[in-house]
Amino acid sequence: MKRFLIISRQSPYGSAAAREATELALACALFDQPVALLLLDDACYQLLPEHQPETIAQKNLSAMQQSLPLYDVDKIFVCQRSLAQRGLTLDSLSLAVTSLDTRQISALIRTYEMVINV
Amino acid sequence: MKFTLLIQSAPIDSQSSATALRFARALLKKGHTIERIFFYRSGVHSANRLTLAPQDETNLPQEWQRLVSDNSLDAVVCIAAAIRRGIVNQDETARYGIEGENLLQAVELSGLGQLIAAATQSDRLVTFGGGG
C-alpha cells in the first residue's frame, strides 16, 4: 500500500485537467489506496458551488467532486494563498476542505510516497 | 530500483514524452527495472502508431514501440483518456462500430487501476508532463 497525493492546478473547465485529476483521485480510492487531493492555483475554482457548464456544453464537474468524500477521498487540501489571490474564502466552497500555507504544503508533499501532478 | 513512469503530455506539444523515453532508456542501461510505463491524459498520443514524422525528425510512437518490444516492457494507455482522444485498438473499434484502430502494438489499453497497481509495486513513480 502506498499513500497517494494528487495535485491539481487547473480550473474546472477549459481543459480536461480537473476532471482527469478527480478521476485519478477516485481511482486511487477505488483501489483501496490512501489518497488526498491538493488544489493549487486556479484549481480552487473547482470547489465553487453552482457551476453552470451546460452553457458551454460541458459536463458538471461538481457531481464528481461531491462524490470524493463518499469514496474515502476525505483529505482535500487547498492552498490558502491561491484562495486569497482569487478573493475566495473556505466557507464559499462546496466541500469541507483544509487550507494550508505554503510551508504546510511543502511539509504535506513530503509525507506522501506517490505524488502526481496532474 | 523499480520504477513506474507516467507520461501525461502529448509529443510535439511538449518535450515530456521524449524526455520520458530517454529516461526509460537510461534506467535500463543502469540496470534498473521498469514496472510499467503508463500513458495518461494527452500522453496517450504517444501511443498513436499513425503518427508520421519528417525523415530527419524522431517518430516518438515508433521509438516507444521499439523500446517496449525490444525490452519486453509493460506499457499501458489509460482507456478512458485514450478513447476520448481517438486512440483505439481493434477491440474498441469493434465495440463502437468505427474504423481505423491506431494503437501501438506493444501497448495495451486498460484502466487507471494499472497505474495504481504498478505504483504500489514500485520504489519510484516518475511523472512527465502534466501540471498544466
XYZ file of C-alpha atoms in Angstrom:
250
model
C 0.000 0.000 0.000
C 1.259 3.482 -0.866
C -0.064 6.896 0.052
C -1.022 8.974 -2.992
C -1.250 12.747 -3.270
C -2.942 14.070 -6.395
C -2.161 17.711 -7.166
C -4.473 19.702 -9.405
C -3.756 23.259 -10.567
C -6.361 23.893 -13.229
C -9.807 25.492 -13.238
C -12.767 23.097 -13.573
C -13.324 23.854 -17.265
C -11.115 24.983 -20.139
C -9.348 21.644 -20.301
C -9.899 18.095 -19.097
C -7.201 18.545 -16.424
C -9.543 18.957 -13.436
C -11.758 16.066 -14.492
C -8.792 13.783 -15.090
C -7.232 14.727 -11.743
C -10.518 13.926 -9.991
C -10.822 10.631 -11.863
C -7.321 9.691 -10.762
C -8.086 10.503 -7.110
C -11.260 8.402 -7.290
C -9.379 5.534 -8.928
C -6.796 5.519 -6.092
C -9.660 5.288 -3.583
C -11.415 2.546 -5.568
C -8.203 0.539 -5.481
C -8.040 0.955 -1.704
C -5.036 3.247 -1.587
C -4.950 6.133 0.888
C -5.310 9.259 -1.236
C -5.547 13.004 -0.773
C -6.200 15.806 -3.222
C -4.313 19.114 -3.154
C -5.784 22.046 -5.061
C -3.420 24.838 -6.071
C -3.816 27.987 -8.163
C -6.970 28.003 -10.345
C -7.957 24.562 -9.021
C -9.610 26.498 -6.155
C -12.401 27.307 -8.608
C -13.227 23.607 -8.848
C -14.881 23.836 -5.439
C -17.120 26.828 -6.080
C -20.821 25.932 -5.929
C -23.342 26.390 -8.733
C -21.286 25.633 -11.805
C -23.315 26.156 -14.989
C -21.193 24.270 -17.520
C -24.195 23.397 -19.717
C -23.873 26.884 -21.223
C -20.529 25.793 -22.700
C -21.698 22.227 -23.401
C -19.557 20.699 -20.669
C -20.395 18.103 -18.061
C -20.680 19.379 -14.498
C -17.550 18.564 -12.507
C -19.253 19.228 -9.162
C -21.129 15.919 -9.108
C -17.843 14.052 -9.338
C -16.185 16.368 -6.809
C -19.010 15.849 -4.336
C -18.539 12.085 -4.558
C -14.923 12.334 -3.315
C -15.804 12.052 0.416
C -18.132 9.114 -0.335
C -15.190 7.237 -1.829
C -12.964 7.983 1.159
C -11.008 10.739 -0.517
C -11.673 12.680 2.620
C -8.493 14.644 2.709
C -8.838 17.579 0.388
C -6.358 20.398 0.825
C -6.413 23.798 -0.736
C -3.712 26.457 -0.902
C -4.518 29.412 1.358
C -2.626 31.856 -0.827
C -4.361 30.666 -4.009
C -7.730 31.221 -2.302
C -6.780 34.704 -1.108
C -5.394 35.708 -4.521
C -8.785 34.882 -6.009
C -10.865 36.559 -3.313
C -12.250 33.229 -2.115
C -12.810 32.004 1.418
C -13.189 28.485 2.806
C -16.883 28.988 3.541
C -17.566 29.904 -0.088
C -16.538 26.381 -1.178
C -18.894 23.469 -1.749
C -16.830 20.836 0.122
C -15.217 20.782 3.529
C -11.513 21.238 2.855
C -8.408 22.158 4.818
C -6.450 25.224 3.798
C -2.668 25.211 4.084
C 0.000 27.877 3.805
C 2.974 27.303 1.524
C 5.182 25.966 4.320
C 2.487 23.452 5.306
C 2.087 22.452 1.656
C 5.746 21.582 1.270
C 5.613 19.610 4.538
C 2.469 17.829 3.308
C 4.043 16.802 -0.014
C 6.994 15.282 1.829
C 4.675 12.929 3.743
C 3.316 11.202 0.616
C 5.148 8.412 -1.188
C 3.439 8.899 -4.542
C 2.867 12.479 -5.671
C 1.147 13.007 -9.013
C 0.897 16.472 -10.511
C -1.958 16.172 -12.985
C 15.274 0.133 -8.170
C 11.825 -0.442 -9.569
C 10.263 2.470 -11.470
C 6.859 3.305 -12.876
C 6.768 6.088 -15.472
C 3.705 8.252 -16.028
C 3.502 10.320 -19.231
C 0.787 12.997 -19.354
C 1.621 15.315 -22.250
C 1.443 14.832 -25.996
C 4.520 14.541 -28.196
C 5.012 17.643 -30.389
C 3.127 19.861 -27.886
C 5.620 19.040 -25.166
C 9.084 17.583 -24.695
C 7.797 15.355 -21.856
C 7.209 12.156 -23.795
C 10.649 12.370 -25.439
C 12.263 13.014 -22.048
C 10.424 10.026 -20.578
C 11.694 7.832 -23.406
C 15.292 8.915 -22.782
C 14.816 8.432 -19.034
C 13.459 4.913 -19.624
C 16.491 4.038 -21.773
C 18.838 5.395 -19.093
C 17.089 3.362 -16.385
C 17.533 0.137 -18.313
C 21.143 0.977 -19.092
C 21.827 1.447 -15.381
C 20.216 -1.897 -14.593
C 17.003 -0.613 -13.022
C 13.632 -2.262 -13.563
C 10.656 -0.599 -15.208
C 7.492 -1.980 -13.643
C 5.199 -0.216 -16.100
C 5.001 2.742 -18.449
C 1.606 4.410 -18.198
C 0.208 6.994 -20.621
C -2.487 9.275 -19.202
C -4.236 12.475 -20.346
C -2.719 13.818 -23.605
C 0.205 11.442 -23.082
C -1.949 8.853 -24.853
C -0.964 10.439 -28.180
C 2.483 8.880 -27.683
C 0.816 5.554 -28.490
C -0.702 6.614 -31.832
C 1.011 4.392 -34.386
C -0.348 6.514 -37.280
C 1.946 9.362 -36.243
C 4.235 10.439 -39.091
C 7.459 12.400 -38.772
C 9.649 14.058 -41.411
C 12.681 11.899 -42.202
C 15.093 13.953 -40.138
C 12.851 14.035 -37.053
C 12.136 11.428 -34.405
C 8.916 9.457 -34.660
C 8.212 9.162 -30.949
C 5.476 6.495 -31.006
C 7.776 4.361 -33.177
C 10.584 4.831 -30.624
C 8.247 3.834 -27.777
C 7.170 0.747 -29.723
C 10.814 -0.230 -30.219
C 11.797 0.345 -26.576
C 8.806 -1.561 -25.205
C 9.032 -4.556 -27.539
C 12.859 -4.838 -27.535
C 12.906 -4.938 -23.748
C 9.599 -6.783 -23.209
C 8.320 -3.902 -21.081
C 4.792 -3.413 -19.817
C 3.172 -0.318 -21.347
C -0.430 0.738 -20.783
C -2.580 3.557 -22.128
C -5.463 4.781 -19.972
C -8.556 3.630 -21.821
C -10.818 6.491 -20.705
C -8.245 9.135 -21.663
C -7.436 7.334 -24.930
C -10.878 6.833 -26.423
C -11.789 10.472 -25.693
C -8.755 11.419 -27.778
C -9.297 8.937 -30.608
C -6.655 6.392 -29.641
C -8.265 2.977 -30.128
C -7.366 -0.654 -30.652
C -9.270 -3.334 -32.518
C -11.476 -4.218 -29.537
C -12.628 -0.620 -29.231
C -13.252 -0.087 -32.954
C -15.394 -3.255 -32.881
C -17.189 -2.177 -29.689
C -18.067 1.263 -31.038
C -18.550 0.229 -34.673
C -15.876 2.549 -36.046
C -12.925 2.031 -38.380
C -9.232 2.739 -38.020
C -7.517 1.276 -34.998
C -4.316 3.182 -34.294
C -2.853 1.933 -31.036
C 0.794 0.850 -30.972
C 1.075 -2.923 -30.985
C 3.299 -3.087 -27.921
C 0.914 -1.033 -25.782
C -2.273 -2.126 -24.031
C -5.472 -0.191 -23.351
C -6.521 -0.542 -19.743
C -7.768 1.335 -16.705
C -6.210 3.701 -14.169
C -6.033 0.744 -11.788
C -2.994 -0.391 -13.796
C -1.175 2.815 -12.867
C -2.057 2.490 -9.209
C -1.140 -1.217 -9.073
C 2.228 -0.513 -10.713
C 2.955 2.443 -8.423
C 2.280 0.360 -5.313
C 4.813 -2.201 -6.609
C 7.465 0.419 -7.415
C 10.098 2.262 -5.430
C 9.563 5.376 -7.521
C 6.802 6.849 -9.649
C 8.196 9.467 -12.023
C 5.771 11.707 -13.899
C 6.480 13.506 -17.172
C 4.281 16.397 -18.237
C 1.071 17.384 -16.531
C 0.657 20.259 -14.108
C -0.754 22.293 -16.977
